[in-house]
Short mmCIF file of C-alpha atoms and ligand atoms in Angstrom, two decimals:
data_model
loop_
_atom_site.label_atom_id
_atom_site.label_comp_id
_atom_site.label_asym_id
_atom_site.label_seq_id
_atom_site.Cartn_x
_atom_site.Cartn_y
_atom_site.Cartn_z
CA MET A 1 -34.70 12.51 10.30
CA GLN A 2 -33.79 16.15 9.97
CA THR A 3 -33.43 18.10 6.76
CA LEU A 4 -30.53 20.51 6.90
CA HIS A 5 -30.06 23.46 4.59
CA ALA A 6 -26.95 22.75 2.56
CA SER A 7 -25.91 26.40 2.67
CA LYS A 8 -26.03 26.39 6.49
CA CYS A 9 -23.70 23.37 6.45
CA GLY A 10 -21.23 25.28 4.30
CA LEU A 11 -22.17 23.34 1.16
CA SER A 12 -22.75 24.77 -2.28
CA THR A 13 -22.86 23.41 -5.83
CA THR A 14 -19.92 25.63 -6.74
CA GLN A 15 -17.68 23.33 -4.67
CA LEU A 16 -18.76 20.31 -6.67
CA PRO A 17 -16.97 19.04 -9.75
CA SER A 18 -19.14 18.81 -12.86
CA TYR A 19 -18.81 15.02 -13.06
CA ILE A 20 -20.76 14.38 -9.84
CA LEU A 21 -23.46 16.91 -10.81
CA ASP A 22 -23.69 15.16 -14.17
CA VAL A 23 -24.37 11.81 -12.43
CA ILE A 24 -26.94 13.28 -10.03
CA ASP A 25 -28.71 15.18 -12.83
CA SER A 26 -28.83 12.20 -15.22
CA LEU A 27 -30.38 9.95 -12.58
CA THR A 28 -32.88 12.62 -11.51
CA LYS A 29 -33.88 13.26 -15.12
CA ALA A 30 -34.55 9.54 -15.54
CA GLY A 31 -36.95 9.73 -12.60
CA TYR A 32 -34.76 8.34 -9.81
CA GLU A 33 -33.70 9.77 -6.47
CA ALA A 34 -29.99 10.54 -6.31
CA TYR A 35 -27.73 11.89 -3.58
CA ILE A 36 -24.08 12.50 -2.87
CA VAL A 37 -23.12 10.47 0.19
CA GLY A 38 -20.10 9.47 2.23
CA GLY A 39 -16.67 11.05 2.37
CA GLY A 40 -17.45 13.80 -0.14
CA VAL A 41 -20.22 15.32 2.01
CA ARG A 42 -18.34 14.70 5.26
CA ASP A 43 -15.11 16.31 4.07
CA LEU A 44 -16.83 19.35 2.56
CA MET A 45 -18.69 19.95 5.82
CA LEU A 46 -15.38 19.76 7.67
CA GLY A 47 -13.77 22.22 5.28
CA LEU A 48 -11.52 19.54 3.78
CA THR A 49 -10.94 18.69 0.13
CA PRO A 50 -12.74 15.43 -0.66
CA LYS A 51 -10.73 12.66 -2.28
CA ASP A 52 -13.75 11.68 -4.36
CA PHE A 53 -17.55 11.80 -4.47
CA ASP A 54 -19.79 8.77 -4.15
CA ALA A 55 -23.40 8.73 -5.28
CA VAL A 56 -26.38 6.70 -4.07
CA THR A 57 -29.74 6.16 -5.73
CA ASN A 58 -32.93 4.12 -5.66
CA ALA A 59 -32.14 2.85 -9.16
CA THR A 60 -30.87 -0.74 -9.25
CA PRO A 61 -27.50 -1.42 -10.92
CA ALA A 62 -29.34 -2.63 -14.04
CA GLN A 63 -31.37 0.60 -14.13
CA ILE A 64 -28.23 2.70 -13.63
CA LYS A 65 -26.74 0.85 -16.59
CA GLU A 66 -29.82 1.78 -18.64
CA VAL A 67 -29.35 5.46 -17.78
CA PHE A 68 -25.62 5.64 -18.55
CA GLY A 69 -25.29 2.91 -21.19
CA ARG A 70 -21.70 2.28 -22.21
CA ARG A 71 -20.42 4.76 -19.65
CA CYS A 72 -21.47 2.34 -16.91
CA ARG A 73 -20.02 -0.92 -15.70
CA ILE A 74 -21.51 -3.07 -12.95
CA ILE A 75 -18.87 -4.40 -10.58
CA GLY A 76 -18.59 -6.44 -7.35
CA ARG A 77 -20.24 -9.61 -6.17
CA ARG A 78 -20.38 -9.23 -2.40
CA PHE A 79 -21.27 -5.58 -2.82
CA GLU A 80 -22.62 -4.91 -6.31
CA LEU A 81 -22.40 -1.33 -7.53
CA ALA A 82 -22.14 0.69 -10.71
CA HIS A 83 -19.04 2.46 -11.96
CA VAL A 84 -20.00 5.44 -14.08
CA TYR A 85 -17.43 7.20 -16.21
CA SER A 86 -17.73 10.93 -16.74
CA GLY A 87 -14.86 12.12 -18.90
CA ARG A 88 -11.75 10.75 -17.21
CA GLU A 89 -13.46 10.47 -13.83
CA LEU A 90 -14.94 7.33 -12.33
CA ILE A 91 -17.88 7.69 -9.94
CA GLU A 92 -19.15 4.89 -7.73
CA VAL A 93 -22.93 4.77 -7.78
CA ALA A 94 -24.51 2.50 -5.16
CA THR A 95 -28.11 1.43 -4.79
CA PHE A 96 -30.00 1.89 -1.49
CA ARG A 97 -29.52 -1.26 0.55
CA ALA A 98 -31.82 -3.07 2.95
CA PRO A 99 -30.44 -5.25 5.79
CA PRO A 100 -28.81 -8.42 4.48
CA LYS A 101 -30.73 -11.68 4.63
CA LYS A 102 -29.61 -14.10 7.32
CA SER A 103 -28.49 -16.75 4.85
CA VAL A 104 -25.67 -14.61 3.44
CA THR A 105 -23.66 -14.05 6.63
CA SER A 106 -20.79 -16.31 7.77
CA ALA A 107 -20.76 -18.28 11.04
CA ALA A 108 -18.78 -15.40 12.64
CA GLY A 109 -21.44 -12.91 11.53
CA MET A 110 -19.51 -11.51 8.58
CA ILE A 111 -21.69 -10.30 5.72
CA LEU A 112 -20.83 -12.30 2.63
CA ARG A 113 -23.33 -10.73 0.26
CA ASP A 114 -24.99 -7.36 0.57
CA ASN A 115 -27.16 -6.86 -2.48
CA ASN A 116 -30.59 -6.56 -0.95
CA TRP A 117 -32.06 -3.34 -2.38
CA GLY A 118 -34.08 -1.09 -0.07
CA THR A 119 -35.12 2.44 0.82
CA ILE A 120 -33.04 5.43 1.91
CA GLU A 121 -34.17 4.84 5.53
CA GLN A 122 -32.85 1.28 5.32
CA ASP A 123 -29.73 2.42 3.54
CA PHE A 124 -28.46 4.82 6.17
CA VAL A 125 -28.35 2.16 8.92
CA ARG A 126 -26.17 -0.01 6.64
CA ARG A 127 -23.49 2.68 6.52
CA ASP A 128 -20.59 2.59 8.96
CA PHE A 129 -20.23 5.92 10.77
CA SER A 130 -22.83 8.60 11.39
CA ILE A 131 -20.64 11.18 9.65
CA ASN A 132 -20.56 8.98 6.52
CA ALA A 133 -24.36 8.71 6.39
CA MET A 134 -25.42 12.18 5.29
CA TYR A 135 -27.29 12.44 1.98
CA TYR A 136 -26.74 15.62 0.01
CA GLN A 137 -29.10 16.60 -2.83
CA PRO A 138 -27.18 19.50 -4.38
CA ARG A 139 -29.98 20.67 -6.72
CA LYS A 140 -32.49 20.84 -3.87
CA GLY A 141 -29.86 22.30 -1.54
CA VAL A 142 -30.63 19.86 1.28
CA VAL A 143 -28.79 17.35 3.44
CA LEU A 144 -30.80 14.48 4.91
CA ASP A 145 -29.48 13.59 8.35
CA PHE A 146 -31.08 10.47 9.85
CA CYS A 147 -28.85 10.03 12.89
CA ASN A 148 -27.98 13.50 14.12
CA ALA A 149 -24.63 13.24 12.38
CA ILE A 150 -24.33 17.01 12.44
CA ASP A 151 -23.71 16.79 16.21
CA ASP A 152 -20.86 14.34 15.65
CA ILE A 153 -19.39 16.65 13.02
CA GLN A 154 -19.49 19.50 15.51
CA THR A 155 -18.10 17.52 18.46
CA LYS A 156 -15.59 15.71 16.21
CA THR A 157 -16.73 12.26 17.29
CA LEU A 158 -16.46 9.06 15.29
CA ARG A 159 -19.61 7.07 16.07
CA LEU A 160 -20.58 3.75 14.51
CA LEU A 161 -24.24 3.33 13.65
CA GLY A 162 -25.82 0.50 15.65
CA ASP A 163 -24.09 -1.92 18.00
CA PRO A 164 -20.32 -1.55 17.45
CA LYS A 165 -19.63 -5.22 18.29
CA LEU A 166 -22.13 -6.37 15.70
CA ARG A 167 -20.91 -3.87 13.13
CA PHE A 168 -17.30 -5.10 13.55
CA GLU A 169 -18.44 -8.70 13.23
CA GLU A 170 -20.42 -7.89 10.07
CA ASP A 171 -17.35 -6.33 8.51
CA PRO A 172 -14.02 -6.38 10.43
CA VAL A 173 -12.53 -3.87 7.98
CA ARG A 174 -14.56 -1.24 9.85
CA MET A 175 -11.87 -1.49 12.56
CA LEU A 176 -9.31 -0.23 10.08
CA ARG A 177 -11.73 2.42 8.86
CA THR A 178 -12.19 3.55 12.47
CA LEU A 179 -8.49 4.24 12.85
CA ARG A 180 -8.19 5.74 9.38
CA PHE A 181 -10.96 8.29 9.90
CA ALA A 182 -9.92 9.04 13.50
CA ALA A 183 -6.41 9.84 12.28
CA LYS A 184 -7.41 11.60 9.08
CA LEU A 185 -10.08 13.82 10.60
CA ASN A 186 -8.46 14.07 14.04
CA PHE A 187 -11.72 12.87 15.60
CA SER A 188 -12.06 11.13 18.94
CA ILE A 189 -13.38 7.59 18.89
CA ASP A 190 -16.75 7.07 20.61
CA PRO A 191 -16.27 5.19 23.97
CA GLU A 192 -18.85 2.62 22.79
CA ILE A 193 -16.43 1.66 20.01
CA LEU A 194 -13.44 1.64 22.35
CA LYS A 195 -15.24 -0.82 24.63
CA VAL A 196 -15.33 -3.50 21.93
CA PHE A 197 -12.19 -2.59 19.97
CA THR A 198 -9.97 -5.14 21.74
CA PRO A 199 -6.97 -7.15 20.48
CA GLU A 200 -9.29 -10.20 20.43
CA ALA A 201 -11.69 -8.37 18.14
CA THR A 202 -8.85 -7.69 15.68
CA LEU A 203 -8.53 -11.45 15.17
CA LEU A 204 -11.69 -11.16 13.05
CA LEU A 205 -9.45 -9.59 10.41
CA ARG A 206 -7.99 -13.04 9.75
CA ASP A 207 -11.21 -13.85 7.87
CA VAL A 208 -10.87 -10.87 5.55
CA SER A 209 -9.34 -11.49 2.14
CA PRO A 210 -5.67 -10.41 1.92
CA HIS A 211 -6.56 -8.57 -1.29
CA ARG A 212 -9.06 -6.34 0.53
CA LEU A 213 -6.61 -5.82 3.37
CA TYR A 214 -3.97 -4.67 0.90
CA ASP A 215 -6.42 -2.10 -0.49
CA GLU A 216 -7.14 -0.87 3.03
CA SER A 217 -3.45 -0.73 3.90
CA GLN A 218 -2.93 1.44 0.83
CA LYS A 219 -5.62 3.84 1.99
CA LEU A 220 -3.90 4.03 5.37
CA PHE A 221 -0.56 4.79 3.73
CA THR A 222 -1.91 7.43 1.36
CA MET A 223 -4.39 9.42 3.46
CA GLY A 224 -1.77 11.99 4.47
CA HIS A 225 -1.71 11.09 8.18
CA LEU A 226 0.36 7.93 8.17
CA ASN A 227 2.53 9.18 11.00
CA ARG A 228 -0.50 9.69 13.20
CA VAL A 229 -2.12 6.35 12.41
CA LEU A 230 0.95 4.10 12.89
CA PRO A 231 0.99 4.24 16.72
CA MET A 232 -2.78 3.69 16.65
CA LEU A 233 -2.35 0.54 14.58
CA ILE A 234 -0.02 -0.79 17.26
CA GLU A 235 -2.17 0.36 20.18
CA PHE A 236 -5.28 -1.38 18.83
CA GLY A 237 -3.50 -4.56 17.74
CA ILE A 238 -4.17 -4.00 14.04
CA TRP A 239 -0.47 -3.89 13.16
CA GLN A 240 0.01 -7.55 14.07
CA GLN A 241 -2.88 -8.49 11.82
CA LEU A 242 -1.60 -6.52 8.84
CA PHE A 243 2.16 -7.04 9.12
CA ALA A 244 2.54 -10.26 11.09
CA GLU A 245 6.31 -10.52 10.68
CA VAL A 246 7.18 -6.90 11.37
CA PRO A 247 7.84 -6.17 15.08
CA ALA A 248 5.19 -3.82 16.45
CA GLU A 249 7.49 -0.88 17.02
CA ILE A 250 8.12 2.24 15.03
CA ASN A 251 11.84 2.56 14.47
CA GLN A 252 13.45 5.78 13.26
CA PHE A 253 13.48 4.65 9.65
CA ILE A 254 9.77 3.83 9.60
CA GLU A 255 8.89 7.05 11.39
CA ARG A 256 10.94 9.19 9.02
CA ALA A 257 9.49 7.44 5.98
CA ALA A 258 5.95 7.95 7.31
CA ARG A 259 6.58 11.65 7.91
CA ASN A 260 8.13 11.97 4.49
CA THR A 261 5.11 10.26 2.87
CA ASP A 262 2.69 12.65 4.63
CA GLN A 263 4.75 15.68 3.59
CA ARG A 264 4.81 14.55 -0.03
CA ILE A 265 1.03 14.23 -0.03
CA GLN A 266 0.67 17.63 1.57
CA VAL A 267 2.58 19.32 -1.22
CA GLY A 268 0.73 17.34 -3.89
CA LYS A 269 3.57 15.01 -4.88
CA THR A 270 2.77 11.49 -6.00
CA ILE A 271 3.57 8.61 -3.73
CA ASN A 272 3.86 4.92 -4.35
CA PRO A 273 2.32 2.97 -1.45
CA ALA A 274 4.63 0.07 -2.25
CA PHE A 275 7.54 2.28 -1.16
CA PHE A 276 6.26 2.23 2.42
CA TYR A 277 5.92 -1.54 2.24
CA ALA A 278 9.58 -1.63 1.19
CA VAL A 279 10.41 0.39 4.32
CA LEU A 280 8.28 -1.75 6.65
CA LEU A 281 9.74 -5.03 5.43
CA TRP A 282 13.37 -3.85 5.09
CA GLU A 283 14.61 -5.27 8.41
CA GLN A 284 12.94 -8.61 7.66
CA PHE A 285 14.61 -8.62 4.29
CA LEU A 286 18.05 -7.96 5.81
CA ALA A 287 17.57 -10.66 8.45
CA ARG A 288 16.58 -13.13 5.76
CA CYS A 289 19.65 -12.18 3.67
CA ASP A 290 21.81 -12.92 6.73
CA ILE A 291 20.29 -16.36 7.08
CA TYR A 292 21.16 -17.23 3.49
CA ALA A 293 24.61 -15.65 3.79
CA ALA A 294 25.33 -17.78 6.87
CA LYS A 295 24.51 -20.82 4.75
CA GLY A 296 27.16 -19.75 2.24
CA VAL A 297 24.78 -18.58 -0.46
CA VAL A 298 26.18 -16.08 -2.98
CA ALA A 299 25.11 -12.56 -1.94
CA ALA A 300 23.12 -11.66 -5.07
CA GLU A 301 21.29 -14.94 -4.96
CA ALA A 302 20.66 -14.54 -1.24
CA ARG A 303 19.10 -11.11 -1.76
CA ALA A 304 16.88 -12.35 -4.56
CA GLN A 305 15.63 -15.28 -2.52
CA ALA A 306 15.29 -13.24 0.69
CA GLY A 307 13.11 -10.72 -1.16
CA LEU A 308 10.83 -13.45 -2.44
CA ASP A 309 10.59 -15.08 0.99
CA VAL A 310 9.69 -11.89 2.83
CA LEU A 311 7.02 -10.91 0.31
CA LYS A 312 5.60 -14.40 0.32
CA ARG A 313 5.12 -14.30 4.06
CA GLN A 314 3.56 -10.85 3.89
CA ALA A 315 1.12 -12.20 1.30
CA THR A 316 -0.55 -14.29 4.00
CA ARG A 317 -1.88 -10.96 5.36
CA THR A 318 -1.96 -8.47 2.52
CA ILE A 319 -1.52 -9.56 -1.07
CA ILE A 320 0.74 -7.00 -2.69
CA PRO A 321 0.10 -6.89 -6.46
CA ARG A 322 2.84 -8.34 -8.61
CA PHE A 323 3.97 -4.98 -10.08
CA ALA A 324 4.26 -3.53 -6.58
CA GLU A 325 6.24 -6.54 -5.40
CA THR A 326 8.66 -6.08 -8.27
CA PHE A 327 9.00 -2.41 -7.32
CA ILE A 328 9.80 -3.32 -3.70
CA ARG A 329 12.44 -5.86 -4.68
CA GLU A 330 13.97 -3.39 -7.11
CA VAL A 331 14.20 -0.72 -4.43
CA TRP A 332 15.95 -3.21 -2.15
CA GLU A 333 18.31 -4.34 -4.91
CA MET A 334 19.07 -0.71 -5.73
CA GLN A 335 20.52 -0.35 -2.22
CA THR A 336 23.41 -2.60 -3.15
CA ARG A 337 23.95 -0.94 -6.51
CA LEU A 338 23.95 2.54 -5.00
CA LEU A 339 26.25 1.53 -2.18
CA ASN A 340 29.00 0.24 -4.41
CA PRO A 341 28.44 1.40 -8.00
CA LYS A 342 30.85 0.64 -10.81
CA PRO A 343 32.42 4.02 -11.63
CA GLN A 344 31.58 3.66 -15.33
CA GLN A 345 27.94 3.06 -14.51
CA ILE A 346 27.36 5.92 -12.08
CA GLU A 347 25.78 8.28 -14.62
CA LEU A 348 23.77 5.44 -16.15
CA LEU A 349 22.55 4.42 -12.73
CA SER A 350 21.42 7.95 -11.93
CA ASN A 351 19.14 7.79 -14.97
CA HIS A 352 17.74 4.37 -14.14
CA ALA A 353 13.93 4.11 -13.80
CA ARG A 354 14.28 2.88 -10.22
CA PHE A 355 17.04 5.32 -9.21
CA ARG A 356 14.77 7.92 -7.62
CA ALA A 357 12.96 5.45 -5.37
CA GLY A 358 16.18 3.61 -4.50
CA PHE A 359 17.96 6.85 -3.71
CA ASP A 360 15.08 8.22 -1.59
CA PHE A 361 15.09 4.95 0.30
CA MET A 362 18.84 5.10 0.91
CA LEU A 363 18.74 8.71 2.02
CA LEU A 364 15.93 7.94 4.47
CA ARG A 365 18.00 5.07 5.87
CA GLU A 366 21.01 7.32 6.22
CA LYS A 367 19.10 10.18 7.83
CA SER A 368 17.59 7.80 10.33
CA GLY A 369 21.06 6.80 11.52
CA ASP A 370 21.79 3.73 9.40
CA GLU A 371 25.59 3.82 9.06
CA SER A 372 25.72 0.89 6.68
CA THR A 373 24.94 3.25 3.79
CA GLN A 374 28.53 4.57 4.32
CA GLY A 375 27.42 8.08 3.45
CA MET A 376 26.46 7.10 -0.09
CA GLY A 377 23.00 8.62 0.36
CA SER A 378 24.53 12.09 0.68
CA TRP A 379 27.06 11.26 -2.02
CA TRP A 380 24.26 10.59 -4.54
CA ASP A 381 22.35 13.58 -3.24
CA ASN A 382 25.28 15.85 -4.09
CA TYR A 383 26.09 14.04 -7.31
CA GLN A 384 22.71 14.81 -8.86
CA ASN A 385 23.19 18.56 -8.48
CA MET A 386 26.64 18.69 -10.11
CA SER A 387 27.76 19.90 -13.51
CA MET A 388 29.23 17.33 -15.90
CA ASP A 389 32.78 18.46 -15.02
CA GLU A 390 32.15 18.13 -11.31
CA LYS A 391 30.56 14.73 -11.86
CA GLU A 392 33.68 13.54 -13.71
CA ARG A 393 35.86 14.80 -10.89
CA VAL A 394 33.91 13.05 -8.11
CA ILE A 395 33.68 9.85 -10.10
CA GLY A 396 37.48 9.89 -10.47
CA GLN A 397 37.83 10.51 -6.76
CA TYR A 398 35.38 7.72 -5.98
CA ASN A 399 37.24 5.38 -8.32
CA ARG A 400 40.57 6.04 -6.60
CA GLN A 401 39.12 5.47 -3.16
CA ARG A 402 37.40 2.34 -4.34
CA ASN A 403 40.61 0.89 -5.78
CA LYS A 404 42.47 1.75 -2.62
CA SER A 405 40.02 -0.08 -0.42
CA ARG A 406 39.98 -3.00 -2.83
CA ARG A 407 43.77 -3.28 -2.73
CA LYS A 408 43.53 -3.27 1.03
CA SER A 409 41.17 -6.21 0.90
CA ASN A 410 43.44 -7.97 -1.64
CA ALA A 411 40.72 -7.95 -4.23
CA VAL A 412 42.58 -6.21 -7.02
CA VAL A 413 40.62 -6.18 -10.25
CA GLU A 414 41.58 -4.92 -13.65
CA ASP A 415 39.33 -1.98 -14.42
CA VAL A 416 39.57 -2.98 -18.07
CA THR A 417 37.17 -5.81 -17.30
CA GLU A 418 34.70 -3.34 -15.89
CA SER A 419 34.70 -1.11 -18.92
CA LYS A 420 33.41 -4.05 -20.96
CA VAL A 421 30.16 -4.06 -19.01
CA SER A 422 29.80 -0.37 -18.36
CA SER A 423 27.26 0.38 -21.07
CA MET A 424 24.57 -1.76 -19.51
CA ILE A 425 23.03 -2.20 -16.11
CA GLU A 426 21.91 -5.68 -15.27
CA PRO A 427 18.20 -6.01 -14.48
CA LEU A 428 17.54 -5.38 -10.79
CA VAL A 429 15.13 -8.25 -10.52
CA LYS A 430 14.90 -11.30 -12.71
CA GLU A 431 11.26 -11.73 -13.62
CA SER A 432 11.68 -15.50 -13.69
CA GLU A 433 12.24 -15.28 -9.95
CA SER A 434 8.77 -13.87 -9.34
CA ARG A 435 6.72 -16.13 -7.18
CA SER A 436 3.95 -17.99 -8.82
CA ARG A 437 0.48 -17.37 -7.42
CA ARG A 438 -1.03 -20.29 -9.27
CA PRO A 439 0.04 -23.66 -7.81
CA ARG A 440 2.40 -25.21 -10.27
CA LYS A 441 2.26 -28.84 -11.28
CA PRO A 442 4.74 -30.76 -9.09
CA ALA A 443 7.95 -31.55 -10.96
CA PRO A 444 9.45 -34.67 -9.38
CA SER A 445 13.01 -33.53 -9.98
CA GLN A 446 12.53 -30.29 -7.99
CA PRO A 447 11.21 -31.16 -4.56
CA TYR A 448 11.74 -27.66 -3.15
CA GLU A 449 9.80 -26.01 -5.95
CA ASN A 450 6.89 -28.30 -5.22
CA LYS A 451 6.87 -27.18 -1.64
CA ARG A 452 7.01 -23.51 -2.58
CA SER A 453 4.06 -23.70 -4.89
CA ASN A 454 1.93 -25.66 -2.47
CA PRO A 455 -0.28 -23.23 -0.52
CA ALA A 456 -0.06 -25.57 2.48
CA HIS A 457 3.59 -24.54 2.76
CA ALA A 458 3.01 -20.84 2.23
CA ARG A 459 4.51 -20.05 5.63
CA VAL A 460 8.25 -20.70 5.59
CA GLU A 461 9.52 -20.69 9.13
CA SER A 462 12.43 -18.38 9.79
CA GLY A 463 15.81 -20.03 9.41
CA THR A 464 14.50 -23.30 8.08
CA ILE A 465 15.74 -23.74 4.56
CA HIS A 466 15.08 -27.15 3.16
CA ALA A 467 18.23 -29.22 2.62
CA ASP A 468 17.26 -29.71 -1.03
CA HIS A 469 16.92 -26.00 -1.63
CA PRO A 470 18.77 -25.31 -4.91
CA ILE A 471 20.19 -22.16 -3.40
CA LEU A 472 22.28 -24.20 -0.97
CA LYS A 473 23.92 -25.98 -3.87
CA ARG A 474 25.38 -22.68 -5.08
CA LYS A 475 28.29 -22.42 -2.68
CA ARG A 476 31.04 -19.88 -3.09
CA VAL A 477 33.77 -21.34 -5.29
CA LYS A 478 37.32 -20.13 -5.57
CA ARG A 479 37.62 -18.32 -8.88
CA ASP A 480 40.42 -17.08 -11.03
CA LEU A 481 40.05 -13.38 -10.28
CA ASN A 482 41.58 -12.34 -13.60
CA SER A 483 38.72 -13.82 -15.52
CA VAL A 484 35.99 -12.58 -13.23
CA VAL A 485 33.98 -9.44 -13.90
CA PHE A 486 33.31 -7.83 -10.56
CA GLY A 487 29.97 -6.08 -10.34
CA PRO A 488 28.48 -4.32 -7.35
CA THR A 489 26.30 -7.32 -6.68
CA GLN A 490 29.17 -9.79 -6.22
P1 LIG B 1 -12.83 8.28 1.69
O1 LIG B 1 -13.35 8.07 0.28
O2 LIG B 1 -12.50 9.67 2.01
O3 LIG B 1 -11.76 7.32 2.05
P2 LIG B 1 -15.48 7.44 2.36
O4 LIG B 1 -16.27 7.60 3.64
O5 LIG B 1 -16.04 8.09 1.15
O6 LIG B 1 -14.03 7.93 2.68
P3 LIG B 1 -15.60 5.02 0.85
O7 LIG B 1 -14.82 3.78 1.05
O8 LIG B 1 -15.41 5.81 -0.39
O9 LIG B 1 -15.31 5.91 2.13
O10 LIG B 1 -17.13 4.62 1.01
C1 LIG B 1 -18.21 5.50 0.72
C2 LIG B 1 -19.29 5.34 1.76
O11 LIG B 1 -19.78 4.00 1.74
C3 LIG B 1 -18.84 5.56 3.19
O12 LIG B 1 -18.86 6.91 3.54
C4 LIG B 1 -19.86 4.78 3.96
O13 LIG B 1 -21.07 5.45 4.08
C5 LIG B 1 -20.07 3.57 3.06
N1 LIG B 1 -19.16 2.47 3.41
C6 LIG B 1 -17.95 2.20 2.87
N2 LIG B 1 -17.38 1.12 3.42
C7 LIG B 1 -18.26 0.68 4.34
C8 LIG B 1 -18.27 -0.42 5.23
N3 LIG B 1 -17.25 -1.27 5.28
N4 LIG B 1 -19.36 -0.57 6.03
C9 LIG B 1 -20.40 0.29 5.96
N5 LIG B 1 -20.44 1.33 5.14
C10 LIG B 1 -19.41 1.54 4.33
MG1 LIG B 2 -15.28 7.92 -0.88
#
């Protein structure tokens, strides 16, 4: 173990937010050891701005709770730790851990429970990378380095502590962390890791909960170097484990969206990780729509069902939270609305809660060479910057063109019918369509529903739609066009 002077590592308390000093000071005052550890120390030493600060102590979660009282909540089962609130900030405070007991690992070597308290010397070997295992005591102005991590910082090397094969078996998520840190810090991966980081090893990720994998995928999307990590995900075979149905190739749309995401983060704009999921799964969604369309399903219904299908399949790998799923389906549905808006609803649409995301998505499609947007991405882009007079003029122009093309396709509709619905935009996604996570009780009259809610049938094979599927009963019928209200979704 070597004790480094914090000041020689470029560290000083002035760089630290008051909330982390508050946590360290409170624990010290109560008689415990307390350090800042992990990404906060690593990033500061590399001259980067840390995302957050994690603390570690010899106090057990119950003792941490005693120190902070109602400001503290103990969370986690597999990995118990304390969440301490300081103002609006949340700080993770972990307790030093000793090696796990044999009885709490799975047959494949995965650690199922890791709540065996220990000393700082035992704790550092439990951490993943050397550069994440430096303990900074800001009041003493020291950094405890047990594994010569300072060398790895200087040579920009990502080195796992211990035997990499074993460390991946203990926790396969470390494979994703390897790629995340290599991309984020622009570090090279230690050859010892490369030796064992094979496509076979990535199969271990199948045993990781899809909830945890979603969290990790979010971190990958939001670290600011998505464009750099995507080819790495493919190269190391992680892509197939995370997005089983998405071909392992980065098309122009995905690449542009990744670059755009990184740029937004760079300039401090917010990003919604679900947006990138919408991009990744877009082609699958379109293919699924085509399958339903070929079966004669009404377009709006086909899109709704296709969206549910695609997200359901993705859930076998990463469980996207319900609100994010709704967001994704709304962005997809917006594509249809923006492509062919009712003239009376254009202004309303541009103020819709999902307009911005839908428009960004369409513009990205268009800029990456997708001609099916018919230039509407740029049209909306221009529209937003116009005065009211100009808006009225372009809407009139759009209306005339629209009627012309409709007459051409013999689908003449009285605009009077449209004005009746112009003050309202139909919901993009019907909440009743949301998939149920809890298995529903089988209803004998709905055989397809039973299948859907049975986890054994979670994987719907492409192109196989059950003959009883209610969607197939909704065939296109010849309608009296005078009594039909044509919306963009029909
Ligand atoms: P960042 O917060 O910038 O994403 P980080 O290194 O702080 O990076 P966290 O997930 O916040 O990552 O974890 C804090 C610390 O906990 C890590 O630095 C590492 O020491 C330890 N740690 C986290 N996940 C693991 C893991 N799967 N295996 C071993 N140690 C881990
Ligand atoms: Mg952290």
